[in-house]
mmCIF file of C-alpha atoms in Angstrom:
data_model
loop_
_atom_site.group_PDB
_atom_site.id
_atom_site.type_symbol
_atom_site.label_atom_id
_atom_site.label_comp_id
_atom_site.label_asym_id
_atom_site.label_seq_id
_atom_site.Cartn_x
_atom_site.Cartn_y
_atom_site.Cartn_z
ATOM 1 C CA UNK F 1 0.000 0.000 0.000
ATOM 2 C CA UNK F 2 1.340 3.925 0.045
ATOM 3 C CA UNK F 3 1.319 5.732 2.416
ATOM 4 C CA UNK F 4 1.095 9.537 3.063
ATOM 5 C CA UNK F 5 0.833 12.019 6.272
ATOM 6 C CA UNK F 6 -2.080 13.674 7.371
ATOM 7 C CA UNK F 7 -2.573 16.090 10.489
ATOM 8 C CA UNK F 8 1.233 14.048 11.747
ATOM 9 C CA UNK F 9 -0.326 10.827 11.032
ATOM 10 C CA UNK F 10 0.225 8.081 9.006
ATOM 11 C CA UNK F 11 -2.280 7.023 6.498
ATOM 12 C CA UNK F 12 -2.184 4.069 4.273
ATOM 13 C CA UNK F 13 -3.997 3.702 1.253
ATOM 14 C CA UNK F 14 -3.912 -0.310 -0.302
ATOM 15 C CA UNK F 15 -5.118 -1.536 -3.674
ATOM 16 C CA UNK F 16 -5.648 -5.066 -4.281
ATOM 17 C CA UNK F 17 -5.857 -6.877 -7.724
ATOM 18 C CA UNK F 18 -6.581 -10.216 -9.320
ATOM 19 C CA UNK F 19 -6.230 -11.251 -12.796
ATOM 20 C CA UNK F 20 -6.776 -13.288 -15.591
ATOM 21 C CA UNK F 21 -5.964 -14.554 -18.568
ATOM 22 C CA UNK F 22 -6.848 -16.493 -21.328
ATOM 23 C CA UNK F 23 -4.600 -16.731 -24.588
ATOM 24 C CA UNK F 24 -5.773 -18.883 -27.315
ATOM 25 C CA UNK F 25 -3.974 -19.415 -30.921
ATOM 26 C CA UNK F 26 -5.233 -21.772 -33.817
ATOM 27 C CA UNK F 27 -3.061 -22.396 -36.695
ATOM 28 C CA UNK F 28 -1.602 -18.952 -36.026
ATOM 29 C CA UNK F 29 -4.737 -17.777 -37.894
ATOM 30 C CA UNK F 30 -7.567 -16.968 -35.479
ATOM 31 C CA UNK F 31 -5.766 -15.369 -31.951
ATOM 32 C CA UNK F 32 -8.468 -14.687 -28.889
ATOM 33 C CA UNK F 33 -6.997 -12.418 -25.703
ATOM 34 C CA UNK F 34 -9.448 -12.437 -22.818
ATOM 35 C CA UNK F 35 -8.464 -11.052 -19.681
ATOM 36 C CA UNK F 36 -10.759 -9.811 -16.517
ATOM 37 C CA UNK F 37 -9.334 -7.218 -13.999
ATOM 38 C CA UNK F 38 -10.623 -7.139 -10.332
ATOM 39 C CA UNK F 39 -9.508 -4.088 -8.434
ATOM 40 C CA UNK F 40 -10.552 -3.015 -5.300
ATOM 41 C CA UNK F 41 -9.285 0.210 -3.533
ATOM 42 C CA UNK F 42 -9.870 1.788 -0.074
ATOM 43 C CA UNK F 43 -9.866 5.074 -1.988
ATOM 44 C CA UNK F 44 -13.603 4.058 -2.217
ATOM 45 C CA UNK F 45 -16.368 3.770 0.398
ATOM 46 C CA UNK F 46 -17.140 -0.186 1.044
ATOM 47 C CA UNK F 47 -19.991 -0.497 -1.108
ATOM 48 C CA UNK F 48 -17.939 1.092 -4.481
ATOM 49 C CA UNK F 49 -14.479 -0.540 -3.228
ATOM 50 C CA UNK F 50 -14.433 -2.897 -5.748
ATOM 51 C CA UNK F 51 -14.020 -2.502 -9.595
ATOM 52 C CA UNK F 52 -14.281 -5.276 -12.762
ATOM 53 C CA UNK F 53 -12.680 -4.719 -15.647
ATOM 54 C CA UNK F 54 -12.750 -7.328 -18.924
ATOM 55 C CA UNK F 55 -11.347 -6.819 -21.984
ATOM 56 C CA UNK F 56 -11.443 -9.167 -25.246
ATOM 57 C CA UNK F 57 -8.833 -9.323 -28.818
ATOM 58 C CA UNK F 58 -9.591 -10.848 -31.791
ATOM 59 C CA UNK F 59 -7.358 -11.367 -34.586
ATOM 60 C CA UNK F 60 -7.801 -13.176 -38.077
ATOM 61 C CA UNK F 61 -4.664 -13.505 -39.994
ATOM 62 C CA UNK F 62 -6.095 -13.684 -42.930
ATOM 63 C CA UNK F 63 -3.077 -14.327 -45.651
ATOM 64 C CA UNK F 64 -2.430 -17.570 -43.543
ATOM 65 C CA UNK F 65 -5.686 -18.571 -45.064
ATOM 66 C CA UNK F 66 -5.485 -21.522 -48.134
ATOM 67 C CA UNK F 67 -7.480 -19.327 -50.333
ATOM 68 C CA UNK F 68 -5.316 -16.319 -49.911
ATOM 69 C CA UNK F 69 -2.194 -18.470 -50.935
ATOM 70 C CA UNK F 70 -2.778 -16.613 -54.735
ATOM 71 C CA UNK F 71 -2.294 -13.517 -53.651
ATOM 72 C CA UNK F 72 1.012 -13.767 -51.230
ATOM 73 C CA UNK F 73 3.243 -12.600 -54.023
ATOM 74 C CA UNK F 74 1.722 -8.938 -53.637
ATOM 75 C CA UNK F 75 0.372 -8.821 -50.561
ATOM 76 C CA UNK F 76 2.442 -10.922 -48.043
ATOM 77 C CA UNK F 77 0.675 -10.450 -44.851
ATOM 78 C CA UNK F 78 -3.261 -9.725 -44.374
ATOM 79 C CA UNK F 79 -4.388 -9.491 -40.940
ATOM 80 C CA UNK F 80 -7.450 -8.156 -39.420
ATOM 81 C CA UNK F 81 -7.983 -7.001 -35.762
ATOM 82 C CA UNK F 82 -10.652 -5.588 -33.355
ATOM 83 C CA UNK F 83 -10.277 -5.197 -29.008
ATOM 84 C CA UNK F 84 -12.630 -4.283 -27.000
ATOM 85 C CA UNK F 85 -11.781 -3.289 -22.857
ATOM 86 C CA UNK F 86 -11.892 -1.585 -19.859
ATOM 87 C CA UNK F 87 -9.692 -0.084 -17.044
ATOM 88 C CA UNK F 88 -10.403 1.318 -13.698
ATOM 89 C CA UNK F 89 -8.568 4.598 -12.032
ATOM 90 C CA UNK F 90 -8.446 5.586 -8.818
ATOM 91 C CA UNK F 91 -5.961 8.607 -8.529
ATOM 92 C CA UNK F 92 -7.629 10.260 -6.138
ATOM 93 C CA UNK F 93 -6.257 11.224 -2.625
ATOM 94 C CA UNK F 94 -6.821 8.911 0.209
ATOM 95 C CA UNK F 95 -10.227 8.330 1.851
ATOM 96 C CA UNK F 96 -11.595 11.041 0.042
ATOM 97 C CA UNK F 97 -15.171 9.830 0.721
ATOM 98 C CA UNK F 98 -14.700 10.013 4.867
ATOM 99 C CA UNK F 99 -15.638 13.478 6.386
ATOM 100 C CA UNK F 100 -13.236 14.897 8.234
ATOM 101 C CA UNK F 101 -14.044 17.200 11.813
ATOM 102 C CA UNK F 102 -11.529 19.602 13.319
ATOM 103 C CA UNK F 103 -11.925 19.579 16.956
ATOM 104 C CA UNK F 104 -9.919 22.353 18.093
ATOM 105 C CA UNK F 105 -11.831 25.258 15.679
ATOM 106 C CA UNK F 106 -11.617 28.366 18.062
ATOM 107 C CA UNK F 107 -14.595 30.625 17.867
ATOM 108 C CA UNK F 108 -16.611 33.591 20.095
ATOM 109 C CA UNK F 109 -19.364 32.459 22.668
ATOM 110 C CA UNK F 110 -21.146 35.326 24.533
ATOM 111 C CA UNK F 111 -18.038 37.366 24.356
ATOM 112 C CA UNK F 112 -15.639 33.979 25.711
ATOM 113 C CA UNK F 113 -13.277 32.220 23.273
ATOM 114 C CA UNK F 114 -14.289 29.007 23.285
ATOM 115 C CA UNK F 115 -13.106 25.516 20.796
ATOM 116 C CA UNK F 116 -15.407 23.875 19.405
ATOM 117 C CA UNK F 117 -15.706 21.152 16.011
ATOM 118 C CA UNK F 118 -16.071 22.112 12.293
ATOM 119 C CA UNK F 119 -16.360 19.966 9.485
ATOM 120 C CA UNK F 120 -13.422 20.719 7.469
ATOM 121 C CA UNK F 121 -14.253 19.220 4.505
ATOM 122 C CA UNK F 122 -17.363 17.903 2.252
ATOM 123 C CA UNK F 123 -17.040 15.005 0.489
ATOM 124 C CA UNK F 124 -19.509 12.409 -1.532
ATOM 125 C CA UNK F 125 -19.851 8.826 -0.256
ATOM 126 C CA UNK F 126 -20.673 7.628 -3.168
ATOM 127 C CA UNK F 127 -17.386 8.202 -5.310
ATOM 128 C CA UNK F 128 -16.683 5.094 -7.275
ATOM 129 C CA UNK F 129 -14.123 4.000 -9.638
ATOM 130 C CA UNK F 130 -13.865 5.975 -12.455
ATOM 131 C CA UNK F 131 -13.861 3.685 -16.070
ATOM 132 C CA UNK F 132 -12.487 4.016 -19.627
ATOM 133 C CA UNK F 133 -13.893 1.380 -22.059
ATOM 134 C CA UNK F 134 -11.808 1.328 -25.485
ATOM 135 C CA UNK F 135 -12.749 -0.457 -28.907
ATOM 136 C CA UNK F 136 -10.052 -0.628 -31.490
ATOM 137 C CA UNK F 137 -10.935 -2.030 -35.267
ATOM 138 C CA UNK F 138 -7.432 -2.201 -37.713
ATOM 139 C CA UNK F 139 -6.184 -3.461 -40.750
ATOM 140 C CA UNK F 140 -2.267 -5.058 -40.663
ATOM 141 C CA UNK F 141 -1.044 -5.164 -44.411
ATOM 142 C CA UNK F 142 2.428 -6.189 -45.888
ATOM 143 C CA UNK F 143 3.216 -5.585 -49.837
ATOM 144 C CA UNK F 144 5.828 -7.467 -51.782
ATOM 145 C CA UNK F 145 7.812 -8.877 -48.935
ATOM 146 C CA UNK F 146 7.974 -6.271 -46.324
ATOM 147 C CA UNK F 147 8.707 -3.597 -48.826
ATOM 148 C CA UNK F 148 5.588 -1.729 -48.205
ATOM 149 C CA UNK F 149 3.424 -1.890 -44.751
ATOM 150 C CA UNK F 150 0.173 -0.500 -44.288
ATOM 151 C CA UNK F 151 -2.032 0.073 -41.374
ATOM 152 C CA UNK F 152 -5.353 1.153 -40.924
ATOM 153 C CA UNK F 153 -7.160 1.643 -37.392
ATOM 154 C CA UNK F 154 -10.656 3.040 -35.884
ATOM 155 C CA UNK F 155 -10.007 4.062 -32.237
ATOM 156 C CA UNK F 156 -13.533 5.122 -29.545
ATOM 157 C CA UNK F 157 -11.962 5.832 -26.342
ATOM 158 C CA UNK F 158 -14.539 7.075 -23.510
ATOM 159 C CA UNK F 159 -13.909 7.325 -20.181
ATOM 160 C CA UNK F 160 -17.111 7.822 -17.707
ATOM 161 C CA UNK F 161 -17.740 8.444 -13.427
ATOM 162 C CA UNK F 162 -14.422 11.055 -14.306
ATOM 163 C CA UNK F 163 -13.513 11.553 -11.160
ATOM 164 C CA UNK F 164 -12.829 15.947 -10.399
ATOM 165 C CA UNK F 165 -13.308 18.190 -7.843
ATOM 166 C CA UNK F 166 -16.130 20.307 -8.334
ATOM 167 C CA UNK F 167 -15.742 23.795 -6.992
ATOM 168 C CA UNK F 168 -18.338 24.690 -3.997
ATOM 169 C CA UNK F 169 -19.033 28.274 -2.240
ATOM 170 C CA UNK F 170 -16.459 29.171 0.166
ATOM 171 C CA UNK F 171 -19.822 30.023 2.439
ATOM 172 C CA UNK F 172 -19.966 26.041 2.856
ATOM 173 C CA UNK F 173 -17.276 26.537 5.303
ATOM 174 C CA UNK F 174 -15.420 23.716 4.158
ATOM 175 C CA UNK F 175 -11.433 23.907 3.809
ATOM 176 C CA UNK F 176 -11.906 21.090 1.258
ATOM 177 C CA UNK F 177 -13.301 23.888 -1.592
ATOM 178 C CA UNK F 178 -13.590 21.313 -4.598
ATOM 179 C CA UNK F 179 -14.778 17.884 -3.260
ATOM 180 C CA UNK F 180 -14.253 14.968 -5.658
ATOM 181 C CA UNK F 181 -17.617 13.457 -7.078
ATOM 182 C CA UNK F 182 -17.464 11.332 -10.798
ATOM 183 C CA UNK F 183 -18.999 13.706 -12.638
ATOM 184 C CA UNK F 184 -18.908 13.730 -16.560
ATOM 185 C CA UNK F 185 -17.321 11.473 -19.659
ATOM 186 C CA UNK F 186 -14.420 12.009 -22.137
ATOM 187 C CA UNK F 187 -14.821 10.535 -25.599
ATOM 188 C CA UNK F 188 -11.963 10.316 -27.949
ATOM 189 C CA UNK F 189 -12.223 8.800 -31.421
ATOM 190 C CA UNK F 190 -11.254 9.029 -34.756
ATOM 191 C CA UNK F 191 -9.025 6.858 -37.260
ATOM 192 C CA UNK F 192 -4.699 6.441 -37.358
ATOM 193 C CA UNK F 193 -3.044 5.572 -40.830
ATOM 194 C CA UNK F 194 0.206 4.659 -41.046
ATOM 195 C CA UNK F 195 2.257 3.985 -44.160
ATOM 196 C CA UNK F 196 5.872 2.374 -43.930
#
């Protein structure tokens, strides 16, 4: 686990993951990756500790095919490709989801100065892990030997539950000014060429 200090204590933060994988190859012409991800991080309340996380490849090398033996003297290598997956992230600070009181908050009580508690910071409960879920479709092509390669590739890339701090009025009276909630999603996608 890491570890960090807070108010001259030491707090640990742990993350524990299993895994698994499957890897499966016929005649070097179909090729299946499955693997499953289980995360779980104390970043996260009890109920949202844990997070799963599959993903899948396919490939289909097609020029290893009989019926593509015709064409190997231009095109030398064929393969086609798609992947589909997620992963978790929890880069958040520590415990983010526990309120925290300061106990020692000095304020004015019919003219005395007297202490007294404060909650120093708001936070959500409910923060869970944050996910990105990708899906890749591509082309792998060789001409004449190697001479000339060619690749061609769709990319979606979204990630959703972001995890941010979202700015709150300082009349809230929490030090903690932008607690961290999973609010919003990123999408990038779009298509890569590559000519070599």
């Amino acid at each position: 686990g890491n570890n960090q200090t807070v108010g001259g204590n030491e707090v640990y933060s742990s993350l524990a993951s299993l895994f698994g994988r499957l890897n499966y190859n016929f005649d070097d012409r179909y090729l299946i990756t499955a693997t499953v991800r289980r995360d779980g991080s104390s970043r996260f309340a009890p109920t949202n500790k844990y997070g799963t996380f599959p993903s899948l490849a396919l490939g289909w090398r097609v020029s290893n095919e009989d019926f593509f033996d015709r064409a190997k003297d231009v095109v030398s290598n064929f393969k086609l490709r798609a992947s589909y997956g997620q992963l978790g992230n929890q880069n958040i600070g520590d415990y983010l989801y526990q309120p925290t009181i300061n106990r020692n908050i000095p304020y004015n009580f019919g003219g005395n100065k007297v202490t007294g508690g404060l909650q120093t910071s708001i936070v959500s409960e409910d923060i869970k892990w944050e996910t990105t879920t990708s899906l890749n479709i591509g082309a792998d092509l060789s001409f004449f030997k190697g001479a000339l390669d060619f690749t061609a590739e769709y990319y979606n890339k979204e990630t959703t539950d972001v995890l941010v701090g979202v700015p709150i009025p300082a009349s809230v009276g929490s030090i903690n000014t932008a607690p961290v909630v999973n609010a919003g999603s990123l999408r990038n996608s779009g298509f890569d060429f590559e000519v070599t």
